[in-house]
PDB file of C-alpha atoms and ligand atoms in Angstrom:
ATOM      1  CA  MET A 966     100.026-167.900  -1.407  1.00  0.00           C
ATOM      2  CA  THR A 967      99.811-164.483  -3.107  1.00  0.00           C
ATOM      3  CA  TRP A 968      98.499-161.396  -1.298  1.00  0.00           C
ATOM      4  CA  LEU A 969      95.424-161.540  -3.550  1.00  0.00           C
ATOM      5  CA  GLU A 970      94.613-165.127  -2.552  1.00  0.00           C
ATOM      6  CA  THR A 971      95.118-164.232   1.127  1.00  0.00           C
ATOM      7  CA  LEU A 972      92.835-161.236   0.696  1.00  0.00           C
ATOM      8  CA  ILE A 973      89.992-163.178  -0.942  1.00  0.00           C
ATOM      9  CA  ASN A 974      90.307-165.978   1.613  1.00  0.00           C
ATOM     10  CA  THR A 975      90.215-163.721   4.661  1.00  0.00           C
ATOM     11  CA  GLU A 976      87.828-161.006   3.502  1.00  0.00           C
ATOM     12  CA  ILE A 977      85.308-163.061   1.515  1.00  0.00           C
ATOM     13  CA  ILE A 978      85.532-166.823   2.003  1.00  0.00           C
ATOM     14  CA  ASP A 979      86.367-166.856   5.745  1.00  0.00           C
ATOM     15  CA  ARG A 980      83.919-164.040   6.484  1.00  0.00           C
ATOM     16  CA  ILE A 981      81.019-165.946   4.933  1.00  0.00           C
ATOM     17  CA  ALA A 982      82.156-169.208   6.554  1.00  0.00           C
ATOM     18  CA  ALA A 983      82.302-167.570  10.010  1.00  0.00           C
ATOM     19  CA  ASP A 984      78.815-166.083   9.749  1.00  0.00           C
ATOM     20  CA  PRO A 985      76.421-167.813  12.208  1.00  0.00           C
ATOM     21  CA  ARG A 986      73.797-168.270   9.436  1.00  0.00           C
ATOM     22  CA  THR A 987      76.239-170.287   7.288  1.00  0.00           C
ATOM     23  CA  THR A 988      75.871-174.080   7.416  1.00  0.00           C
ATOM     24  CA  ALA A 989      77.083-176.990   5.254  1.00  0.00           C
ATOM     25  CA  ASP A 990      74.304-176.267   2.724  1.00  0.00           C
ATOM     26  CA  ASN A 991      73.740-172.515   3.179  1.00  0.00           C
ATOM     27  CA  PHE A 992      75.727-169.316   2.729  1.00  0.00           C
ATOM     28  CA  LEU A 993      74.440-166.551   5.034  1.00  0.00           C
ATOM     29  CA  GLY A 994      71.255-168.591   5.445  1.00  0.00           C
ATOM     30  CA  TYR A 995      70.480-169.044   1.735  1.00  0.00           C
ATOM     31  CA  PRO A 996      70.864-172.451  -0.007  1.00  0.00           C
ATOM     32  CA  LYS A 997      74.280-172.489  -1.719  1.00  0.00           C
ATOM     33  CA  GLN A 998      73.069-173.993  -4.977  1.00  0.00           C
ATOM     34  CA  HIS A 999      70.414-171.282  -5.405  1.00  0.00           C
ATOM     35  CA  VAL A1000      72.458-168.189  -4.470  1.00  0.00           C
ATOM     36  CA  PHE A1001      73.752-167.538  -7.995  1.00  0.00           C
ATOM     37  CA  ALA A1002      70.323-167.655  -9.650  1.00  0.00           C
ATOM     38  CA  ASP A1003      68.055-166.276  -6.909  1.00  0.00           C
ATOM     39  CA  VAL A1004      70.175-163.792  -4.978  1.00  0.00           C
ATOM     40  CA  LEU A1005      72.597-162.637  -7.660  1.00  0.00           C
ATOM     41  CA  GLN A1006      70.396-163.170 -10.717  1.00  0.00           C
ATOM     42  CA  GLY A1007      73.477-164.580 -12.415  1.00  0.00           C
ATOM     43  CA  GLY A1008      75.477-161.447 -11.503  1.00  0.00           C
ATOM     44  CA  ARG A1009      72.968-159.040 -13.032  1.00  0.00           C
ATOM     45  CA  ARG A1010      71.231-157.859  -9.858  1.00  0.00           C
ATOM     46  CA  ILE A1011      72.089-154.297  -8.899  1.00  0.00           C
ATOM     47  CA  ILE A1012      72.620-154.429  -5.149  1.00  0.00           C
ATOM     48  CA  GLU A1013      70.782-151.431  -3.750  1.00  0.00           C
ATOM     49  CA  VAL A1014      68.094-152.720  -1.375  1.00  0.00           C
ATOM     50  CA  PRO A1015      67.866-155.472   1.269  1.00  0.00           C
ATOM     51  CA  LEU A1016      66.195-158.642   0.006  1.00  0.00           C
ATOM     52  CA  SER A1017      63.614-160.921   1.542  1.00  0.00           C
ATOM     53  CA  LEU A1018      63.593-164.097  -0.548  1.00  0.00           C
ATOM     54  CA  GLU A1019      61.651-167.330  -0.297  1.00  0.00           C
ATOM     55  CA  THR A1020      63.946-170.348  -0.648  1.00  0.00           C
ATOM     56  CA  PRO A1021      62.823-173.382  -2.686  1.00  0.00           C
ATOM     57  CA  ALA A1022      62.008-175.023   0.691  1.00  0.00           C
ATOM     58  CA  GLY A1023      59.571-172.190   1.477  1.00  0.00           C
ATOM     59  CA  GLU A1024      61.688-170.427   4.110  1.00  0.00           C
ATOM     60  CA  ILE A1025      61.944-166.622   4.056  1.00  0.00           C
ATOM     61  CA  VAL A1026      65.568-165.407   4.218  1.00  0.00           C
ATOM     62  CA  SER A1027      66.582-161.745   4.614  1.00  0.00           C
ATOM     63  CA  LEU A1028      69.845-160.532   3.111  1.00  0.00           C
ATOM     64  CA  SER A1029      71.277-157.063   3.677  1.00  0.00           C
ATOM     65  CA  VAL A1030      73.065-155.219   0.869  1.00  0.00           C
ATOM     66  CA  THR A1031      76.347-156.091   2.611  1.00  0.00           C
ATOM     67  CA  ASP A1032      75.385-159.783   2.546  1.00  0.00           C
ATOM     68  CA  GLN A1033      74.547-159.579  -1.161  1.00  0.00           C
ATOM     69  CA  ALA A1034      77.839-157.862  -2.050  1.00  0.00           C
ATOM     70  CA  LEU A1035      79.759-160.552  -0.136  1.00  0.00           C
ATOM     71  CA  LEU A1036      77.876-163.285  -2.000  1.00  0.00           C
ATOM     72  CA  TYR A1037      78.615-161.539  -5.307  1.00  0.00           C
ATOM     73  CA  ALA A1038      82.307-161.605  -4.434  1.00  0.00           C
ATOM     74  CA  ARG A1039      82.093-165.270  -3.334  1.00  0.00           C
ATOM     75  CA  TYR A1040      80.430-166.430  -6.568  1.00  0.00           C
ATOM     76  CA  ASN A1041      81.424-164.029  -9.352  1.00  0.00           C
ATOM     77  CA  GLN A1042      84.530-162.079  -8.463  1.00  0.00           C
ATOM     78  CA  LYS A1043      87.161-164.825  -8.752  1.00  0.00           C
ATOM     79  CA  GLY A1044      86.398-165.554 -12.419  1.00  0.00           C
ATOM     80  CA  HIS A1045      86.283-161.850 -13.270  1.00  0.00           C
ATOM     81  CA  LEU A1046      89.610-161.300 -11.489  1.00  0.00           C
ATOM     82  CA  HIS A1047      91.327-163.858 -13.718  1.00  0.00           C
ATOM     83  CA  GLU A1048      89.756-162.420 -16.882  1.00  0.00           C
ATOM     84  CA  LEU A1049      90.764-158.870 -15.946  1.00  0.00           C
ATOM     85  CA  MET A1050      94.298-159.893 -14.967  1.00  0.00           C
ATOM     86  CA  HIS A1051      94.663-161.494 -18.385  1.00  0.00           C
ATOM     87  CA  ALA A1052      93.298-158.336 -20.056  1.00  0.00           C
ATOM     88  CA  PHE A1053      95.601-156.040 -18.054  1.00  0.00           C
ATOM     89  CA  ARG A1054      98.668-158.168 -18.871  1.00  0.00           C
ATOM     90  CA  GLN A1055      97.895-157.709 -22.562  1.00  0.00           C
ATOM     91  CA  LEU A1056      96.968-154.030 -22.238  1.00  0.00           C
ATOM     92  CA  ILE A1057      99.903-152.964 -20.103  1.00  0.00           C
ATOM     93  CA  GLY A1058     102.586-155.239 -21.549  1.00  0.00           C
ATOM     94  CA  THR A1059     105.907-153.480 -21.140  1.00  0.00           C
ATOM     95  CA  TRP A1060     104.310-150.027 -20.572  1.00  0.00           C
ATOM     96  CA  ARG A1061     106.237-148.085 -17.915  1.00  0.00           C
ATOM     97  CA  GLY A1062     104.342-144.779 -18.027  1.00  0.00           C
ATOM     98  CA  GLU A1063     101.640-143.563 -15.722  1.00  0.00           C
ATOM     99  CA  ILE A1064      98.617-145.811 -15.441  1.00  0.00           C
ATOM    100  CA  SER A1065      95.123-144.486 -14.764  1.00  0.00           C
ATOM    101  CA  ILE A1066      92.102-146.765 -14.837  1.00  0.00           C
ATOM    102  CA  LEU A1067      88.463-145.733 -14.773  1.00  0.00           C
ATOM    103  CA  ASP A1068      86.488-148.839 -13.821  1.00  0.00           C
ATOM    104  CA  ILE A1069      82.837-148.307 -14.717  1.00  0.00           C
ATOM    105  CA  GLY A1070      80.563-150.715 -12.863  1.00  0.00           C
ATOM    106  CA  CYS A1071      83.519-151.638 -10.659  1.00  0.00           C
ATOM    107  CA  GLY A1072      81.612-153.860  -8.209  1.00  0.00           C
ATOM    108  CA  PRO A1073      83.904-154.800  -5.303  1.00  0.00           C
ATOM    109  CA  ALA A1074      86.953-153.223  -7.030  1.00  0.00           C
ATOM    110  CA  THR A1075      87.537-156.297  -9.175  1.00  0.00           C
ATOM    111  CA  GLY A1076      89.435-154.289 -11.804  1.00  0.00           C
ATOM    112  CA  GLY A1077      91.481-152.497  -9.143  1.00  0.00           C
ATOM    113  CA  LEU A1078      92.587-155.738  -7.530  1.00  0.00           C
ATOM    114  CA  ALA A1079      93.402-157.275 -10.916  1.00  0.00           C
ATOM    115  CA  LEU A1080      95.408-154.195 -11.902  1.00  0.00           C
ATOM    116  CA  ALA A1081      97.325-154.153  -8.609  1.00  0.00           C
ATOM    117  CA  SER A1082      98.139-157.822  -9.022  1.00  0.00           C
ATOM    118  CA  VAL A1083      99.424-157.326 -12.596  1.00  0.00           C
ATOM    119  CA  VAL A1084     101.526-154.171 -12.070  1.00  0.00           C
ATOM    120  CA  GLY A1085     102.894-155.319  -8.700  1.00  0.00           C
ATOM    121  CA  PRO A1086     103.716-153.225  -5.631  1.00  0.00           C
ATOM    122  CA  ALA A1087     106.701-151.479  -7.280  1.00  0.00           C
ATOM    123  CA  GLN A1088     104.556-149.378  -9.629  1.00  0.00           C
ATOM    124  CA  ALA A1089     102.041-146.739  -8.538  1.00  0.00           C
ATOM    125  CA  PHE A1090      98.759-146.271 -10.406  1.00  0.00           C
ATOM    126  CA  ARG A1091      95.547-144.291 -10.250  1.00  0.00           C
ATOM    127  CA  TYR A1092      92.292-146.220  -9.945  1.00  0.00           C
ATOM    128  CA  PHE A1093      88.829-144.684 -10.059  1.00  0.00           C
ATOM    129  CA  GLY A1094      86.044-147.152  -9.284  1.00  0.00           C
ATOM    130  CA  CYS A1095      82.500-146.113 -10.167  1.00  0.00           C
ATOM    131  CA  ASP A1096      79.392-148.059  -9.186  1.00  0.00           C
ATOM    132  CA  ARG A1097      75.819-147.115  -8.336  1.00  0.00           C
ATOM    133  CA  SER A1098      75.742-149.762  -5.594  1.00  0.00           C
ATOM    134  CA  ILE A1099      77.052-148.272  -2.367  1.00  0.00           C
ATOM    135  CA  ALA A1100      77.393-151.789  -0.895  1.00  0.00           C
ATOM    136  CA  MET A1101      79.715-152.718  -3.767  1.00  0.00           C
ATOM    137  CA  LEU A1102      81.746-149.518  -3.288  1.00  0.00           C
ATOM    138  CA  ASP A1103      82.029-150.226   0.458  1.00  0.00           C
ATOM    139  CA  LEU A1104      83.299-153.748  -0.141  1.00  0.00           C
ATOM    140  CA  GLY A1105      85.641-152.509  -2.897  1.00  0.00           C
ATOM    141  CA  GLY A1106      87.064-149.862  -0.560  1.00  0.00           C
ATOM    142  CA  ARG A1107      87.589-152.450   2.142  1.00  0.00           C
ATOM    143  CA  LEU A1108      89.329-154.878  -0.231  1.00  0.00           C
ATOM    144  CA  MET A1109      91.659-152.221  -1.655  1.00  0.00           C
ATOM    145  CA  ALA A1110      92.512-150.989   1.864  1.00  0.00           C
ATOM    146  CA  LYS A1111      93.356-154.548   2.923  1.00  0.00           C
ATOM    147  CA  ALA A1112      95.393-155.006  -0.270  1.00  0.00           C
ATOM    148  CA  ARG A1113      97.468-152.003   0.833  1.00  0.00           C
ATOM    149  CA  GLU A1114      97.917-153.545   4.299  1.00  0.00           C
ATOM    150  CA  LEU A1115      99.170-156.727   2.626  1.00  0.00           C
ATOM    151  CA  ASP A1116     101.738-154.626   0.686  1.00  0.00           C
ATOM    152  CA  GLY A1117     100.086-155.479  -2.630  1.00  0.00           C
ATOM    153  CA  ILE A1118      99.796-151.826  -3.703  1.00  0.00           C
ATOM    154  CA  HIS A1119     102.438-149.117  -4.085  1.00  0.00           C
ATOM    155  CA  ARG A1120     101.893-146.559  -1.318  1.00  0.00           C
ATOM    156  CA  ALA A1121     101.744-143.656  -3.810  1.00  0.00           C
ATOM    157  CA  SER A1122      98.827-145.222  -5.678  1.00  0.00           C
ATOM    158  CA  GLU A1123      95.692-143.089  -5.727  1.00  0.00           C
ATOM    159  CA  ILE A1124      92.445-145.005  -5.220  1.00  0.00           C
ATOM    160  CA  ARG A1125      89.009-143.423  -5.274  1.00  0.00           C
ATOM    161  CA  PHE A1126      85.456-144.746  -5.349  1.00  0.00           C
ATOM    162  CA  VAL A1127      82.433-142.786  -6.557  1.00  0.00           C
ATOM    163  CA  PRO A1128      78.756-143.607  -7.137  1.00  0.00           C
ATOM    164  CA  CYS A1129      78.488-141.294 -10.146  1.00  0.00           C
ATOM    165  CA  LEU A1130      80.890-140.463 -12.986  1.00  0.00           C
ATOM    166  CA  ASN A1131      80.275-136.738 -12.397  1.00  0.00           C
ATOM    167  CA  ASP A1132      82.021-137.138  -9.029  1.00  0.00           C
ATOM    168  CA  VAL A1133      85.324-138.260 -10.530  1.00  0.00           C
ATOM    169  CA  ASP A1134      88.013-135.618 -10.150  1.00  0.00           C
ATOM    170  CA  PHE A1135      90.933-136.590 -12.350  1.00  0.00           C
ATOM    171  CA  GLY A1136      93.090-133.768 -10.967  1.00  0.00           C
ATOM    172  CA  ASN A1137      95.154-131.355 -13.020  1.00  0.00           C
ATOM    173  CA  ARG A1138      95.803-131.990 -16.668  1.00  0.00           C
ATOM    174  CA  ARG A1139      99.113-133.840 -16.948  1.00  0.00           C
ATOM    175  CA  GLN A1140     101.839-133.588 -19.524  1.00  0.00           C
ATOM    176  CA  VAL A1141     102.198-137.340 -19.623  1.00  0.00           C
ATOM    177  CA  THR A1142     100.621-140.063 -21.644  1.00  0.00           C
ATOM    178  CA  THR A1143      98.122-142.007 -19.624  1.00  0.00           C
ATOM    179  CA  LEU A1144      97.000-145.508 -20.298  1.00  0.00           C
ATOM    180  CA  GLY A1145      93.281-145.632 -19.701  1.00  0.00           C
ATOM    181  CA  SER A1146      90.790-148.430 -19.675  1.00  0.00           C
ATOM    182  CA  GLY A1147      87.360-149.258 -18.346  1.00  0.00           C
ATOM    183  CA  PRO A1148      86.618-152.886 -17.658  1.00  0.00           C
ATOM    184  CA  ILE A1149      83.089-152.314 -18.869  1.00  0.00           C
ATOM    185  CA  ASN A1150      80.326-154.011 -16.970  1.00  0.00           C
ATOM    186  CA  LEU A1151      77.775-151.260 -17.306  1.00  0.00           C
ATOM    187  CA  LEU A1152      74.579-153.168 -17.762  1.00  0.00           C
ATOM    188  CA  ASN A1153      71.944-150.506 -18.114  1.00  0.00           C
TER     189      ASN A1153
HETATM  190  C1  SAM B1269      78.320-157.810 -13.169  1.00  0.00           C
HETATM  191  S1  SAM B1269      78.780-156.582 -11.995  1.00  0.00           S
HETATM  192  C2  SAM B1269      80.520-156.444 -12.393  1.00  0.00           C
HETATM  193  C3  SAM B1269      81.324-155.890 -11.250  1.00  0.00           C
HETATM  194  C4  SAM B1269      82.861-155.868 -11.467  1.00  0.00           C
HETATM  195  N1  SAM B1269      83.237-155.029 -12.585  1.00  0.00           N
HETATM  196  C5  SAM B1269      83.391-157.252 -11.657  1.00  0.00           C
HETATM  197  O1  SAM B1269      83.886-157.563 -12.759  1.00  0.00           O
HETATM  198  O2  SAM B1269      83.320-158.048 -10.720  1.00  0.00           O
HETATM  199  C6  SAM B1269      78.121-155.082 -12.725  1.00  0.00           C
HETATM  200  C7  SAM B1269      78.265-153.868 -11.821  1.00  0.00           C
HETATM  201  O3  SAM B1269      77.799-152.725 -12.557  1.00  0.00           O
HETATM  202  C8  SAM B1269      77.097-151.888 -11.657  1.00  0.00           C
HETATM  203  N2  SAM B1269      76.179-151.049 -12.459  1.00  0.00           N
HETATM  204  C9  SAM B1269      75.126-151.436 -13.201  1.00  0.00           C
HETATM  205  N3  SAM B1269      74.540-150.382 -13.795  1.00  0.00           N
HETATM  206  C10 SAM B1269      75.247-149.281 -13.413  1.00  0.00           C
HETATM  207  C11 SAM B1269      75.127-147.889 -13.688  1.00  0.00           C
HETATM  208  N4  SAM B1269      74.166-147.419 -14.476  1.00  0.00           N
HETATM  209  N5  SAM B1269      76.030-147.046 -13.140  1.00  0.00           N
HETATM  210  C12 SAM B1269      77.025-147.529 -12.325  1.00  0.00           C
HETATM  211  N6  SAM B1269      77.171-148.842 -12.020  1.00  0.00           N
HETATM  212  C13 SAM B1269      76.288-149.702 -12.565  1.00  0.00           C
HETATM  213  C14 SAM B1269      76.384-152.844 -10.713  1.00  0.00           C
HETATM  214  O4  SAM B1269      76.037-152.234  -9.472  1.00  0.00           O
HETATM  215  C15 SAM B1269      77.443-153.946 -10.559  1.00  0.00           C
HETATM  216  O5  SAM B1269      78.272-153.717  -9.442  1.00  0.00           O
END
């Protein structure tokens, strides 16, 4: 198993499975087959406030922003990870220079994890994740920290998360060519 698979299993799948509200039919108390449409709005919901939703069976279920970010990762992140890994393989190719990525609408650091997986632990990179959802930034920070613990990321890599592009400090101007990309998921 790769470090990325271990990470997703332990930090997302096992965490949801171990939650006392999770049952055979529910994730965190909400019916599994309705999470994608109702809770995540197909991945378009911006996770900023707790939700109180009525299930199709008429039960009221409360979900914190942390719950919603976890469910986003459980339902949407895996597919995006594979797409971004494919994109990074094409973008980076045989490039051996410095790599800096600005990930706009980063969610739970999906682009950062995909990048780390593609470049491998032998190459350092700079990753700036920007998202207006603090719950997404929190989960992204947690996942990237765990990825470091699993030795998936070069220790000299610089990883920052910000809620606003104005807060990104790219550091001093460098006399090197930098490969830059934004996996763009900015919806509005
Ligand atoms: C569909 S999710 C994609 C997340 C991640 N890039 C991925 O592939 O899994 C879109 C993300 O964009 C963020 N977002 C939407 N509008 C934004 C804005 N105006 N500024 C910053 N982030 C925004 C949302 O909070 C959400 O996390």
